[in-house]
Short mmCIF file of C-alpha atoms and ligand atoms in Angstrom, two decimals:
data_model
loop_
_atom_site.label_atom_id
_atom_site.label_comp_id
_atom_site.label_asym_id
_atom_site.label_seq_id
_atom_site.Cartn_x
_atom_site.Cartn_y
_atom_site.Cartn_z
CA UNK A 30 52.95 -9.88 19.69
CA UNK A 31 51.19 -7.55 16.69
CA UNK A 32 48.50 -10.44 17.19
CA UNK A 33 48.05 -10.25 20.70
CA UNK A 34 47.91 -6.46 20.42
CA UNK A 35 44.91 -6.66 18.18
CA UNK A 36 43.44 -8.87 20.54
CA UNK A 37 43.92 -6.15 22.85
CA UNK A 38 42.24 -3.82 20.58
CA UNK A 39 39.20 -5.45 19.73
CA UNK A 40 38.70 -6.53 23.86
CA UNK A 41 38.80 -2.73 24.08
CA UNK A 42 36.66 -2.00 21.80
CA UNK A 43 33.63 -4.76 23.10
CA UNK A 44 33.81 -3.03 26.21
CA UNK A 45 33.70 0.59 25.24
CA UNK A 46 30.21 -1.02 23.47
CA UNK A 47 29.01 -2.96 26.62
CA UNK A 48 29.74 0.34 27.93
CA UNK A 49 27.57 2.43 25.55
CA UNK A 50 24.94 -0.29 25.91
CA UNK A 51 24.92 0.33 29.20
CA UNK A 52 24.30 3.85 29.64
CA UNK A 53 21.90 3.48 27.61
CA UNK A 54 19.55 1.11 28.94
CA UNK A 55 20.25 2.24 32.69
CA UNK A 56 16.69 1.81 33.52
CA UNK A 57 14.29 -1.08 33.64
CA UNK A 58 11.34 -1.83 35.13
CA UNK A 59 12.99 -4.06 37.82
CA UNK A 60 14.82 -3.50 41.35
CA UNK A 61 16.89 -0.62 41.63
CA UNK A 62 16.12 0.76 38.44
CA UNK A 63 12.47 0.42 38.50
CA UNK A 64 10.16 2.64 37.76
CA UNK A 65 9.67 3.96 41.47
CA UNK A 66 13.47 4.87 40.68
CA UNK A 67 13.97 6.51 37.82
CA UNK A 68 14.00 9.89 38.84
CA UNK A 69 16.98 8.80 41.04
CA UNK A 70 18.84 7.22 38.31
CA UNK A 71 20.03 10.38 36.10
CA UNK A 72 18.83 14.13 36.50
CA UNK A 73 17.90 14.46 33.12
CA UNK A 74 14.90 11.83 34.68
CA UNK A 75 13.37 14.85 37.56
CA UNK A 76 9.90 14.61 35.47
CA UNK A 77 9.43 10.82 36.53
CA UNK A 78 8.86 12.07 39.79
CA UNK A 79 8.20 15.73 39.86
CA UNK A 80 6.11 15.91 36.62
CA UNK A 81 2.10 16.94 37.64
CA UNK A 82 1.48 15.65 33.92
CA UNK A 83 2.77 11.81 33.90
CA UNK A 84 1.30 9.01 31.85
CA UNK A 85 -0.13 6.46 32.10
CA UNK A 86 -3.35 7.02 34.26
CA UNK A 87 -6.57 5.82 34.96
CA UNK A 88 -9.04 6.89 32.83
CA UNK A 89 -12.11 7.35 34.56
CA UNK A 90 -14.71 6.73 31.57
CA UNK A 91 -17.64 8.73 33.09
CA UNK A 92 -15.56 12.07 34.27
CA UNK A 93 -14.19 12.67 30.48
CA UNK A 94 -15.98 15.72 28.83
CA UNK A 95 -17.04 15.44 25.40
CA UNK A 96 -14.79 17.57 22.53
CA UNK A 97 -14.81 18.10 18.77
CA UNK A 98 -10.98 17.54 18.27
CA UNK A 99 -10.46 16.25 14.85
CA UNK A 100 -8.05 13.23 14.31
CA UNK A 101 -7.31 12.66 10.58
CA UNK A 102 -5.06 9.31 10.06
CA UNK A 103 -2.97 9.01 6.46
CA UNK A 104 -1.35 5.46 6.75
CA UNK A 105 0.24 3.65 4.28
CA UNK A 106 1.19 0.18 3.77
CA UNK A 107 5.36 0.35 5.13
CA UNK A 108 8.31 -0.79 5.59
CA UNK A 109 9.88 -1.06 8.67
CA UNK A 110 13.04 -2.29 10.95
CA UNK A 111 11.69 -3.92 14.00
CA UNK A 112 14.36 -3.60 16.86
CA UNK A 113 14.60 -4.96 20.28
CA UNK A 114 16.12 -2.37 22.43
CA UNK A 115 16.20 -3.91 25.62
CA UNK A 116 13.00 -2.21 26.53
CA UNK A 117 10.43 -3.35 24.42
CA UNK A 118 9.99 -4.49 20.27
CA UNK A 119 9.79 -1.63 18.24
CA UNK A 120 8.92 -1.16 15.04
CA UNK A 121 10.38 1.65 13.38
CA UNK A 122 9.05 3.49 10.16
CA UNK A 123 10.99 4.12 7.02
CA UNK A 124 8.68 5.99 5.21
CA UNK A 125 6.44 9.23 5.58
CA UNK A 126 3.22 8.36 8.06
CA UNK A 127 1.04 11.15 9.17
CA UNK A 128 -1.67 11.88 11.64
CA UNK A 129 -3.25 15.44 11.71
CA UNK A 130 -4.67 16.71 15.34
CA UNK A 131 -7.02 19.40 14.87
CA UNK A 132 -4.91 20.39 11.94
CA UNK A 133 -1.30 19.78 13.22
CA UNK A 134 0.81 17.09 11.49
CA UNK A 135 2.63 15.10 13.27
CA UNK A 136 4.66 12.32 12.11
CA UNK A 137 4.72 8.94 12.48
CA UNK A 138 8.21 8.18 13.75
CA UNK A 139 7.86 4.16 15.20
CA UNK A 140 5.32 2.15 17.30
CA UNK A 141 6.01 -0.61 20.06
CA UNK A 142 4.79 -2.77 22.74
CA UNK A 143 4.01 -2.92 26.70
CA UNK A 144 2.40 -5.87 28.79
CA UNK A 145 0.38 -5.68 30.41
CA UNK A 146 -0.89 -2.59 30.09
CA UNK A 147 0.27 0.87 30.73
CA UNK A 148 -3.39 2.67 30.94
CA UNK A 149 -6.04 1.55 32.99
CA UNK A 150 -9.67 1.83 32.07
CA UNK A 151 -11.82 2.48 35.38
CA UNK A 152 -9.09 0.19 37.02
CA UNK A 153 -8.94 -2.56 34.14
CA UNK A 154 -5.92 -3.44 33.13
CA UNK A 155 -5.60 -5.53 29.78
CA UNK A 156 -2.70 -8.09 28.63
CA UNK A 157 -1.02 -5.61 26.48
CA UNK A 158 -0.79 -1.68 24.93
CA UNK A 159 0.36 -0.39 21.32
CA UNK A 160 1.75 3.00 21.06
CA UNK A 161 2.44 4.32 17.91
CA UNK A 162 4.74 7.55 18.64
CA UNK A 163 4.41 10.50 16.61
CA UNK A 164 6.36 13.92 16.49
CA UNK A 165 5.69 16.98 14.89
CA UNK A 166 7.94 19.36 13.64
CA UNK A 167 8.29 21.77 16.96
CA UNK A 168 8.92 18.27 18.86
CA UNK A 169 5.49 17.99 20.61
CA UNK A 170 4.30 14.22 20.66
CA UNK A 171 0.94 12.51 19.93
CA UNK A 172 0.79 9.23 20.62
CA UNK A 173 -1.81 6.91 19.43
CA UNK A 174 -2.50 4.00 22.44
CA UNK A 175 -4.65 1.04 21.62
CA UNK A 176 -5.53 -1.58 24.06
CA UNK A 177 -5.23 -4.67 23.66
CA UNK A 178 -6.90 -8.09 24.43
CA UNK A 179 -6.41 -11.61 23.56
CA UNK A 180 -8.43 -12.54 20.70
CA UNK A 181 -7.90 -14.27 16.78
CA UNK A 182 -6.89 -10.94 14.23
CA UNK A 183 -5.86 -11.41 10.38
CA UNK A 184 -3.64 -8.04 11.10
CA UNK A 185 -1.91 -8.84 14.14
CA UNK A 186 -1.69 -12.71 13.25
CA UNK A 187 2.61 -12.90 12.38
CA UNK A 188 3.23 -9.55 14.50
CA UNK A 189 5.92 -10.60 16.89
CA UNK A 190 7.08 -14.36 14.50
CA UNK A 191 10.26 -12.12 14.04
CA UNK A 192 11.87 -10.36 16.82
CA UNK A 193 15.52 -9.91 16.59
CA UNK A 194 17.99 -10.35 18.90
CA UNK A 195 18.97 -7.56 20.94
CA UNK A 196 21.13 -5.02 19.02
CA UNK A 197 20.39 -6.69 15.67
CA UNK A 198 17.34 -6.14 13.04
CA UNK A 199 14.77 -7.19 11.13
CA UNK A 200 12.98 -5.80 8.03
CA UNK A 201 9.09 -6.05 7.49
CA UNK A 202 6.42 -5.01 5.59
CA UNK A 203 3.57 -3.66 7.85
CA UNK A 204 -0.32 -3.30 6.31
CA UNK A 205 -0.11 0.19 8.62
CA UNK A 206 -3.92 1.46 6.83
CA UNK A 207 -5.26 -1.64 9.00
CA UNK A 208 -3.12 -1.19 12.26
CA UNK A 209 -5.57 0.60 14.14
CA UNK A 210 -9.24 0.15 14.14
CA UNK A 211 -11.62 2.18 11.64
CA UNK A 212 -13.76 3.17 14.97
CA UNK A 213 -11.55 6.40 15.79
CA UNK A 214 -13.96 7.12 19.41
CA UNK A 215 -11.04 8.21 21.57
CA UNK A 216 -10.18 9.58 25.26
CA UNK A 217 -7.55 12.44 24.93
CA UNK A 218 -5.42 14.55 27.40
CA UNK A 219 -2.21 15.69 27.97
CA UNK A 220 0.81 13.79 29.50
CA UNK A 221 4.02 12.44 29.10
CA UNK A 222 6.51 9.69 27.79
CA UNK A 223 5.74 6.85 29.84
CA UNK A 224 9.74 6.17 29.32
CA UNK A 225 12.62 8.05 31.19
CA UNK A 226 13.01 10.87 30.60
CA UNK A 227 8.88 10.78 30.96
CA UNK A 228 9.03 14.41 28.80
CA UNK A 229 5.69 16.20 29.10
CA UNK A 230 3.17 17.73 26.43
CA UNK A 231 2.56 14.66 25.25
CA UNK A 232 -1.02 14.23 23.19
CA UNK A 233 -2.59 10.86 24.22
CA UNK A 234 -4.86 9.52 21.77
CA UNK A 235 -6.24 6.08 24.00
CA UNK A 236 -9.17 4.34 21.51
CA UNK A 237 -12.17 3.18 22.70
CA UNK A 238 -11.91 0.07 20.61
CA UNK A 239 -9.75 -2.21 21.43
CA UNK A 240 -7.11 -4.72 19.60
CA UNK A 241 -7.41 -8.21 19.54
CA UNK A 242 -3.96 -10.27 19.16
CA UNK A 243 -3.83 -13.86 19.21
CA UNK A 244 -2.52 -15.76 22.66
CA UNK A 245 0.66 -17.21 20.86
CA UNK A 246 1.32 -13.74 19.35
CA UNK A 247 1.41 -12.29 22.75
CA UNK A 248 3.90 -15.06 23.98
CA UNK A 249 6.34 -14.69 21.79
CA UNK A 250 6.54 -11.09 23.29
CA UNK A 251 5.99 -11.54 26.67
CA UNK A 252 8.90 -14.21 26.03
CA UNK A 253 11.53 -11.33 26.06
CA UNK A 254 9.04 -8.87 28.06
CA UNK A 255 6.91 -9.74 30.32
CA UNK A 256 6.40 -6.10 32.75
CA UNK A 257 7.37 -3.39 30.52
CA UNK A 258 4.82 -0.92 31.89
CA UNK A 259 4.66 2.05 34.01
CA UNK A 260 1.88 1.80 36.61
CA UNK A 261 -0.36 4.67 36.48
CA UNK A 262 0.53 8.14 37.81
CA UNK A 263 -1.72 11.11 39.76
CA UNK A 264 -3.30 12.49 37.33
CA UNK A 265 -3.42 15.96 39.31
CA UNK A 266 -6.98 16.87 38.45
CA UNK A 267 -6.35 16.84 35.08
CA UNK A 268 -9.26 16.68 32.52
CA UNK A 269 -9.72 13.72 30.14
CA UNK A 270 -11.92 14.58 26.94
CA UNK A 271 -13.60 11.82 24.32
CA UNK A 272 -14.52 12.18 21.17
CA UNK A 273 -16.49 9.89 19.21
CA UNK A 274 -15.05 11.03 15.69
ZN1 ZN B 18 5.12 3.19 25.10
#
């Protein structure tokens, strides 16, 4: 009886964590809980729909205005713990990564993975994004978004050889210095998570330069995700800015 009681127990307790699991992954980017959906799937999601300041969008190369923000990068070789949440491999940071946007710091808090693409570049899209998600210490974002194609890359050459099963983790050593490329020419404005709850005041950082990362590479990702993107949202007449430092 005391033995059947603990296998009581422990049933409970698996499905108070399928439970957890649940809530939180209760979006995706297919059927009901598509993107399309998300503002229907939990209030705390209104922006996905309401928001007049979503991400991704189009970026229309020849409208952006020229600006003198200043972008200053301080990466450091790093350990990480690469996760797969059910949403996408993520990588995130153990130690103290910085980028400074005209003068603000923001931290480097974890980067991940979307294919294809999230933005568009005068209607491209590419095989694959980076994001690497940074917070400073009000909250306010910056994200860094590189673009990526398929090509042969020393950096990117063992990126995804170990992804982890869902709710379990790997450590690695990441070369961050050489994650993104030395070319800093960037389009900038202002928009959102491109994840529920799709939050706002988000600084997008989308180089010029794009990544190359091997065909197999890209697989081996697109093995557990193959559409984790957004599609691009109205950009509302808002103004996209590049600078070439
Ligand atoms: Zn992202």
């Amino acid at each position: 009886m005391k033995l059947f009681n603990s296998i009581l127990f422990i049933i409970a307790i698996l499905s108070l964590n399928g439970c957890t699991n649940h809530n939180k992954h209760q979006w995706s980017y297919d059927g009901i809980e598509s993107p399309e959906h998300w503002a229907e799937l939990n209030r705390d999601f209104k922006s996905c729909q309401k928001g007049h300041y979503q991400s991704p969008i189009d970026l229309h190369t020849k409208d952006a205005l020229p600006t003198t923000q200043k972008l200053v990068v301080a990466y450091l070789p790093t350990h990480t713990h690469i996760i797969n949440n059910g949403h996408t491999i993520e990588f995130d940071m153990d130690e103290d990564n910085f980028i400074a946007v005209d003068n603000k710091r923001f931290k480097l808090k974890q980067l991940h993975f979307h294919a294809d693409s999230e933005h568009t570049i005068n209607g491209k899209q590419f095989p694959a994004e980076m994001h690497l998600v940074h917070q400073a210490a009000d909250g306010q974002l910056a994200v860094i978004s590189l673009l990526i194609e398929i090509g042969d890359s020393p950096v990117y050459d063992h990126i995804f050889d170990k992804i982890p099963k869902p709710g379990e983790e790997v450590k690695v050593d990441l070369h961050l210095e050489n994650f993104i490329p030395k070319n800093r020419g960037r389009y900038n404005y202002t928009g959102s998570l491109t994840t529920p709850p799709c939050s706002e005041n988000v600084i997008w950082l989308v180089f010029k330069q794009h990544l190359l990362v091997p065909l197999k590479q890209l697989q081996k990702f697109k093995a557990y995700y193959s559409h984790n993107y957004r599609p691009t949202q109205q950009a509302y007449g808002r103004q996209i800015y590049f600078t070439e430092h």
